[in-house]
Amino acid sequence: MIVVDDAPIGIFDSGVGGLTVARAISQLLPRESLLYIGDTARSPYGPKPIADVRRYSLEILDTLVEQGVKMLVIACNTASAAVLRDARERYDVPVVEVIGPAVRTALATTRNSRIGVIGTTGTIGSGAYQDMLEVNPNVTVFAQACPRFVDFVEAGVTGSPEVLQVAEHYLEPLRHAGVDTLVLGCTHYPFLEGAISYVMGEGVSLVSSDTETAKDVYRQLVSRDLLAGPDAVAQHVYEATGSSADDFIQLAHRLMGREVRQVQLVQTGTIDLPRTTAL
């Protein structure tokens, strides 16, 4: 017997990068409702102390659970590295993160066992990707922090000459190392995939955590009988902790087209914001 569950999937990111995950999930599971929270008031997470990232992340995840989601998706690599174990122990709903799915695909993709990983300072410093990839003793991992990439995406700048120049600077060590597979270890980075692919060259396969995470969400929903019913009408709700819903909407439009039409401002435990709606 298949159990129908029309409750939304809760998706959390430090800002707008997780919209790539939301988009991938909606494409794979068009009947599923989504509830997205971007912690734009405290973004970016990458440079922040791990204790702060953990506190912020659990705060937002608590908010999603209180709103009745059937699954949590941590669409932020820095947050995934900081709270994954805590989240799976803390909540009764299944928790999906972005690191494991990308790692599994990278290991299946590489031909020369030389894998590159790029991410925020916090993600690379945590060693989360390195630890999971190096479970395979034949794999050599080359990790590179690319902190300015998030700044570019959050500013809506994805194709400028400066982006290409910075990408060449960050990625040169990985090219020199001869990696044949590169994990985009931040959900902001798919917005810069053109520049990254150009610099790395055609012989390097890019593994993006957004599409791999969406596949994992699908597997989890099916295995747990949590799929939305055949008559379900998907509703996508976007919330942010920042001071301006208009800023979130404008940036989302620049990055993804007009998929995001409405954003609600939400109150968390440490940020006192009124709940309003901006069209």
XYZ file of N, CA, C and O in Angstrom, residues 17-155:
556
model
N 21.548 30.287 -3.073
C 22.178 29.169 -3.769
C 21.324 27.922 -3.774
O 21.302 27.174 -4.760
N 20.603 27.674 -2.688
C 19.772 26.487 -2.592
C 18.606 26.479 -3.561
O 17.936 25.449 -3.718
N 18.350 27.617 -4.219
C 17.307 27.628 -5.239
C 17.640 26.669 -6.372
O 16.743 26.157 -7.043
N 18.932 26.399 -6.599
C 19.288 25.412 -7.616
C 18.790 24.029 -7.219
O 18.338 23.245 -8.059
N 18.857 23.720 -5.926
C 18.353 22.438 -5.429
C 16.827 22.400 -5.532
O 16.244 21.394 -5.956
N 16.185 23.496 -5.137
C 14.722 23.564 -5.227
C 14.257 23.365 -6.662
O 13.285 22.654 -6.928
N 14.947 24.002 -7.584
C 14.580 23.866 -8.997
C 14.754 22.427 -9.469
O 13.882 21.877 -10.165
N 15.862 21.788 -9.091
C 16.110 20.407 -9.505
C 15.064 19.457 -8.921
O 14.603 18.528 -9.599
N 14.677 19.680 -7.673
C 13.650 18.836 -7.042
C 12.313 19.012 -7.748
O 11.603 18.036 -8.033
N 11.948 20.257 -8.051
C 10.650 20.509 -8.691
C 10.599 19.937 -10.099
O 9.542 19.510 -10.574
N 11.740 19.910 -10.791
C 11.771 19.317 -12.128
C 11.617 17.803 -12.069
O 10.959 17.203 -12.920
N 12.222 17.191 -11.047
C 12.160 15.739 -10.910
C 10.844 15.280 -10.290
O 10.334 14.199 -10.613
N 10.278 16.115 -9.412
C 9.064 15.768 -8.671
C 8.069 16.930 -8.766
O 7.850 17.674 -7.802
N 7.442 17.105 -9.921
C 6.614 18.292 -10.151
C 5.369 18.385 -9.286
O 4.795 19.472 -9.154
N 4.935 17.286 -8.672
C 3.732 17.339 -7.820
C 4.062 17.698 -6.368
O 3.146 17.929 -5.571
N 5.343 17.740 -6.026
C 5.722 18.000 -4.638
C 5.700 19.489 -4.313
O 6.218 20.317 -5.063
N 5.112 19.822 -3.168
C 5.152 21.194 -2.671
C 6.482 21.441 -1.957
O 7.057 20.528 -1.343
N 6.973 22.670 -2.051
C 8.253 23.031 -1.461
C 8.093 24.221 -0.531
O 7.335 25.154 -0.822
N 8.803 24.186 0.578
C 8.895 25.330 1.488
C 10.372 25.643 1.652
O 11.126 24.857 2.228
N 10.796 26.776 1.119
C 12.213 27.147 1.071
C 12.471 28.306 2.024
O 11.742 29.295 2.014
N 13.522 28.178 2.830
C 13.956 29.298 3.673
C 15.415 29.606 3.363
O 16.284 28.733 3.445
N 15.667 30.852 2.995
C 17.027 31.331 2.807
C 17.389 32.271 3.952
O 16.686 33.246 4.195
N 18.468 31.954 4.643
C 18.882 32.768 5.800
C 19.712 33.954 5.317
O 20.886 34.114 5.665
N 19.073 34.814 4.541
C 19.784 35.912 3.895
C 20.297 36.954 4.877
O 21.224 37.695 4.565
N 19.718 37.016 6.064
C 20.184 37.983 7.057
C 21.584 37.648 7.547
O 22.313 38.534 8.003
N 21.968 36.365 7.454
C 23.262 35.948 7.999
C 24.159 35.306 6.946
O 25.181 34.703 7.268
N 23.770 35.425 5.693
C 24.568 34.895 4.595
C 25.751 35.830 4.307
O 25.621 37.049 4.468
N 26.902 35.258 3.905
C 27.194 33.851 3.638
C 27.646 33.110 4.894
O 28.180 33.709 5.818
N 27.457 31.792 4.891
C 27.871 30.958 6.014
C 29.350 30.570 5.931
O 29.976 30.276 6.940
N 29.891 30.524 4.719
C 31.221 29.982 4.513
C 32.308 30.508 5.434
O 33.080 29.730 6.005
N 32.422 31.833 5.637
C 33.515 32.351 6.473
C 33.232 32.306 7.975
O 34.118 32.633 8.769
N 32.011 31.938 8.377
C 31.626 32.040 9.781
C 32.145 30.857 10.607
O 32.352 29.759 10.075
N 32.332 31.053 11.916
C 32.745 29.938 12.786
C 31.727 28.803 12.727
O 30.516 29.037 12.627
N 32.211 27.578 12.812
C 31.348 26.414 12.672
C 30.269 26.383 13.741
O 29.137 25.936 13.492
N 30.556 26.891 14.936
C 29.550 26.906 16.014
C 28.380 27.819 15.647
O 27.219 27.493 15.934
N 28.669 28.942 15.003
C 27.604 29.850 14.578
C 26.772 29.220 13.472
O 25.535 29.305 13.470
N 27.451 28.582 12.513
C 26.733 27.919 11.415
C 25.807 26.848 11.974
O 24.651 26.720 11.547
N 26.280 26.093 12.940
C 25.461 25.041 13.539
C 24.219 25.638 14.204
O 23.106 25.139 14.025
N 24.409 26.712 14.966
C 23.280 27.339 15.665
C 22.269 27.914 14.682
O 21.055 27.710 14.824
N 22.751 28.621 13.678
C 21.844 29.193 12.686
C 21.076 28.097 11.951
O 19.864 28.206 11.720
N 21.782 27.038 11.582
C 21.171 25.982 10.781
C 20.068 25.268 11.549
O 18.958 25.055 11.024
N 20.338 24.891 12.791
C 19.323 24.202 13.579
C 18.120 25.103 13.837
O 16.979 24.636 13.890
N 18.371 26.380 13.962
C 17.285 27.347 14.151
C 16.327 27.342 12.952
O 15.098 27.292 13.112
N 16.897 27.388 11.750
C 16.067 27.388 10.544
C 15.390 26.034 10.346
O 14.208 25.953 9.979
N 16.116 24.958 10.590
C 15.521 23.626 10.450
C 14.382 23.433 11.439
O 13.350 22.834 11.104
N 14.537 23.944 12.665
C 13.434 23.902 13.634
C 12.206 24.616 13.077
O 11.066 24.144 13.226
N 12.438 25.763 12.444
C 11.331 26.541 11.880
C 10.600 25.751 10.803
O 9.363 25.749 10.737
N 11.344 25.069 9.953
C 10.726 24.253 8.898
C 9.906 23.110 9.490
O 8.777 22.844 9.046
N 10.454 22.435 10.493
C 9.732 21.322 11.118
C 8.460 21.820 11.776
O 7.404 21.175 11.689
N 8.528 22.965 12.417
C 7.333 23.544 13.049
C 6.249 23.857 12.032
O 5.064 23.862 12.364
N 6.639 24.096 10.778
C 5.661 24.395 9.731
C 5.137 23.131 9.044
O 4.367 23.226 8.087
N 5.566 21.966 9.512
C 4.940 20.721 9.080
C 5.500 20.089 7.830
O 4.760 19.414 7.091
N 6.796 20.231 7.574
C 7.370 19.595 6.391
C 7.517 18.090 6.610
O 7.611 17.615 7.741
N 7.550 17.327 5.513
C 7.685 15.869 5.612
C 9.121 15.409 5.405
O 9.448 14.242 5.620
N 9.974 16.314 4.971
C 11.377 16.010 4.740
C 12.167 17.301 4.843
O 11.665 18.383 4.504
N 13.416 17.197 5.306
C 14.318 18.341 5.348
C 15.428 18.142 4.328
O 16.019 17.070 4.249
N 15.704 19.190 3.563
C 16.821 19.175 2.631
C 17.759 20.311 3.018
O 17.377 21.484 2.957
N 18.955 19.966 3.448
C 19.954 20.980 3.796
C 20.696 21.318 2.517
O 21.642 20.641 2.122
N 20.249 22.375 1.851
C 20.778 22.733 0.529
C 21.942 23.707 0.651
O 22.059 24.663 -0.114
N 22.788 23.467 1.613
C 23.942 24.320 1.874
C 25.074 23.406 2.316
O 24.926 22.665 3.291
N 26.182 23.437 1.587
C 27.285 22.542 1.907
C 27.899 22.852 3.259
O 28.224 21.945 4.026
N 28.061 24.129 3.573
C 28.649 24.508 4.857
C 27.776 24.022 6.001
O 28.268 23.466 6.992
N 26.459 24.210 5.876
C 25.539 23.749 6.912
C 25.501 22.229 6.989
O 25.409 21.651 8.076
N 25.562 21.563 5.838
C 25.559 20.097 5.828
C 26.742 19.561 6.618
O 26.610 18.617 7.410
N 27.911 20.156 6.406
C 29.102 19.712 7.119
C 28.986 19.967 8.616
O 29.524 19.222 9.436
N 28.241 21.025 8.984
C 28.177 21.420 10.397
C 27.134 20.655 11.203
O 27.347 20.376 12.388
N 25.990 20.300 10.600
C 24.870 19.822 11.417
C 24.240 18.514 10.972
O 23.237 18.103 11.554
N 24.794 17.839 9.967
C 24.091 16.674 9.434
C 23.798 15.634 10.503
O 22.663 15.167 10.651
N 24.798 15.257 11.271
C 24.578 14.228 12.293
C 23.567 14.700 13.326
O 22.655 13.955 13.709
N 23.712 15.949 13.774
C 22.761 16.496 14.753
C 21.343 16.504 14.210
O 20.391 16.165 14.913
N 21.196 16.899 12.944
C 19.858 17.006 12.359
C 19.176 15.647 12.274
O 17.981 15.521 12.556
N 19.911 14.618 11.915
C 19.298 13.298 11.778
C 18.911 12.710 13.131
O 18.010 11.886 13.207
N 19.584 13.138 14.170
C 19.213 12.699 15.514
C 18.096 13.562 16.103
O 17.328 13.096 16.937
N 17.983 14.775 15.657
C 17.081 15.754 16.272
C 15.646 15.663 15.741
O 14.691 15.936 16.462
N 15.492 15.269 14.468
C 14.176 15.345 13.830
C 13.651 13.962 13.458
O 14.415 13.051 13.134
N 12.330 13.848 13.479
C 11.675 12.594 13.116
C 11.520 12.436 11.609
O 11.310 11.329 11.113
N 11.592 13.541 10.869
C 11.447 13.468 9.415
C 12.802 13.148 8.792
O 13.848 13.419 9.384
N 12.812 12.532 7.602
C 14.094 12.243 6.947
C 14.846 13.516 6.587
O 14.234 14.550 6.281
N 16.164 13.449 6.635
C 17.029 14.587 6.334
C 17.947 14.213 5.172
O 18.643 13.203 5.215
N 17.928 15.036 4.137
C 18.800 14.851 2.976
C 19.759 16.034 2.924
O 19.358 17.173 3.160
N 21.029 15.750 2.630
C 22.008 16.831 2.522
C 22.663 16.773 1.150
O 22.331 15.901 0.337
N 23.582 17.692 0.897
C 24.102 17.838 -0.459
C 25.475 17.208 -0.667
O 25.939 17.120 -1.804
N 26.138 16.770 0.400
C 27.503 16.277 0.259
C 27.530 14.821 -0.221
O 28.186 14.483 -1.212
N 26.821 13.940 0.478
C 26.829 12.523 0.151
C 26.445 12.214 -1.291
O 27.153 11.445 -1.970
N 25.346 12.770 -1.809
C 24.969 12.464 -3.195
C 26.039 12.869 -4.208
O 26.302 12.141 -5.165
N 26.671 14.033 -3.999
C 27.715 14.476 -4.931
C 28.948 13.588 -4.843
O 29.588 13.283 -5.853
N 29.281 13.150 -3.633
C 30.436 12.272 -3.451
C 30.230 10.951 -4.193
O 31.129 10.459 -4.891
N 29.067 10.365 -4.039
C 28.798 9.079 -4.695
C 28.915 9.199 -6.217
O 29.472 8.316 -6.886
N 28.405 10.303 -6.762
C 28.479 10.488 -8.211
C 29.916 10.737 -8.655
O 30.352 10.220 -9.698
N 30.666 11.503 -7.884
C 32.061 11.773 -8.244
C 32.879 10.488 -8.274
O 33.687 10.264 -9.184
N 32.666 9.625 -7.289
C 33.403 8.358 -7.241
C 33.041 7.455 -8.422
O 33.890 6.708 -8.924
N 31.800 7.528 -8.861
C 31.369 6.714 -10.000
C 31.810 7.308 -11.334
O 31.867 6.594 -12.339
N 32.144 8.598 -11.327
C 32.459 9.299 -12.573
C 33.940 9.292 -12.908
O 34.322 9.153 -14.072
N 34.798 9.434 -11.901
C 36.225 9.602 -12.161
C 36.836 8.410 -12.889
O 36.496 7.254 -12.623
N 37.756 8.717 -13.796
C 38.457 7.684 -14.553
C 39.908 7.531 -14.089
O 40.476 6.463 -14.200
N 40.480 8.613 -13.586
C 41.878 8.542 -13.146
C 42.036 8.634 -11.630
O 43.151 8.723 -11.124
N 40.904 8.638 -10.904
C 40.899 8.650 -9.430
C 41.504 9.924 -8.839
O 41.948 9.928 -7.693
N 41.502 10.990 -9.622
C 41.958 12.294 -9.144
C 40.761 13.237 -9.192
O 40.310 13.633 -10.274
N 40.232 13.565 -8.009
C 38.979 14.315 -7.900
C 39.250 15.659 -7.232
O 39.902 15.735 -6.185
N 38.738 16.721 -7.835
C 38.824 18.052 -7.253
C 37.522 18.426 -6.572
O 36.446 17.978 -6.981
N 37.624 19.215 -5.524
C 36.449 19.726 -4.817
C 36.646 21.222 -4.603
O 37.697 21.654 -4.117
N 35.644 22.009 -4.962
C 35.673 23.434 -4.649
C 34.484 23.759 -3.763
O 33.416 23.141 -3.866
N 34.683 24.695 -2.848
C 33.617 25.048 -1.910
C 33.983 26.303 -1.144
O 35.002 26.953 -1.406
N 33.156 26.636 -0.175
C 33.448 27.776 0.686
C 34.605 27.438 1.612
O 34.995 26.278 1.761
N 35.115 28.457 2.272
C 36.191 28.241 3.234
C 35.748 27.277 4.331
O 36.500 26.382 4.741
N 34.503 27.428 4.791
C 33.994 26.555 5.850
C 33.856 25.113 5.406
O 34.227 24.190 6.139
N 33.335 24.896 4.218
C 33.151 23.533 3.717
C 34.487 22.840 3.491
O 34.688 21.693 3.917
N 35.404 23.516 2.829
C 36.708 22.910 2.564
C 37.463 22.693 3.876
O 38.084 21.645 4.094
N 37.376 23.659 4.782
C 38.058 23.528 6.069
C 37.520 22.408 6.934
O 38.257 21.830 7.739
N 36.249 22.061 6.758
C 35.650 20.984 7.558
C 36.191 19.615 7.172
O 36.124 18.666 7.960
N 36.683 19.487 5.942
C 37.173 18.193 5.461
C 36.078 17.197 5.146
O 36.357 16.016 4.918
N 34.826 17.646 5.101
C 33.710 16.717 4.914
C 33.808 15.973 3.586
O 33.640 14.745 3.524
N 34.054 16.700 2.503
C 34.181 16.042 1.200
C 35.415 15.150 1.152
O 35.361 14.013 0.665
N 36.530 15.679 1.657
C 37.757 14.899 1.622
C 37.594 13.581 2.370
O 38.007 12.517 1.885
N 36.981 13.632 3.543
C 36.813 12.419 4.348
C 35.952 11.386 3.631
O 36.260 10.177 3.638
N 34.858 11.830 3.000
C 33.957 10.894 2.339
C 34.555 10.340 1.054
O 34.396 9.159 0.738
N 35.274 11.171 0.310
C 35.875 10.697 -0.933
C 37.027 9.742 -0.676
O 37.226 8.764 -1.407
N 37.786 10.007 0.378
C 38.975 9.203 0.650
C 38.657 7.885 1.346
O 39.583 7.134 1.691
N 37.369 7.577 1.507
C 36.991 6.225 1.916
C 37.494 5.228 0.879
O 37.840 4.092 1.195
N 37.524 5.688 -0.387
C 38.136 4.885 -1.449
C 39.642 5.159 -1.416
O 40.091 6.257 -1.745
N 40.458 4.184 -1.029
C 41.895 4.430 -0.858
C 42.622 4.734 -2.160
O 43.759 5.227 -2.138
N 41.995 4.457 -3.294
C 42.635 4.718 -4.582
C 42.454 6.149 -5.064
O 43.065 6.560 -6.050
N 41.607 6.905 -4.359
C 41.266 8.262 -4.788
C 42.194 9.279 -4.137
O 42.488 9.206 -2.944
N 42.644 10.231 -4.942
C 43.384 11.384 -4.432
C 42.505 12.615 -4.597
O 41.975 12.871 -5.687
N 42.339 13.367 -3.510
C 41.434 14.516 -3.506
C 42.245 15.808 -3.461
O 43.193 15.939 -2.675
N 41.841 16.752 -4.285
C 42.452 18.072 -4.315
C 41.348 19.092 -4.023
O 40.405 19.224 -4.806
N 41.442 19.763 -2.888
C 40.385 20.665 -2.433
C 40.836 22.120 -2.540
O 41.990 22.440 -2.242
N 39.912 22.979 -2.945
C 40.231 24.394 -3.128
C 39.060 25.248 -2.656
O 37.936 25.090 -3.134
N 39.309 26.140 -1.702
C 38.289 27.098 -1.278
C 38.172 28.204 -2.322
O 39.178 28.707 -2.819
N 36.932 28.584 -2.635
C 36.664 29.625 -3.638
C 35.670 30.633 -3.052
O 34.531 30.744 -3.524
N 36.050 31.357 -1.993
C 35.083 32.176 -1.272
C 34.426 33.280 -2.096
O 33.260 33.616 -1.866
N 35.119 33.825 -3.072
C 34.537 34.937 -3.822
C 33.421 34.491 -4.760
O 32.615 35.318 -5.200
N 33.355 33.212 -5.068
C 32.292 32.736 -5.942
C 30.908 33.040 -5.358
O 29.989 33.445 -6.074
N 30.750 32.826 -4.052
C 29.458 33.103 -3.425
C 29.136 34.589 -3.511
O 27.994 34.985 -3.781
N 30.136 35.426 -3.293
C 29.913 36.877 -3.362
C 29.407 37.269 -4.749
O 28.492 38.093 -4.876
N 29.999 36.700 -5.791
C 29.557 37.012 -7.146
C 28.092 36.616 -7.349
O 27.288 37.390 -7.883
N 27.745 35.385 -6.936
C 26.383 34.897 -7.158
C 25.382 35.730 -6.361
O 24.326 36.120 -6.880
N 25.689 36.019 -5.098
C 24.773 36.796 -4.263
C 24.592 38.218 -4.806
O 23.587 38.870 -4.530
N 25.567 38.694 -5.578
C 25.455 40.005 -6.204
C 24.801 39.926 -7.582
O 24.602 40.951 -8.242
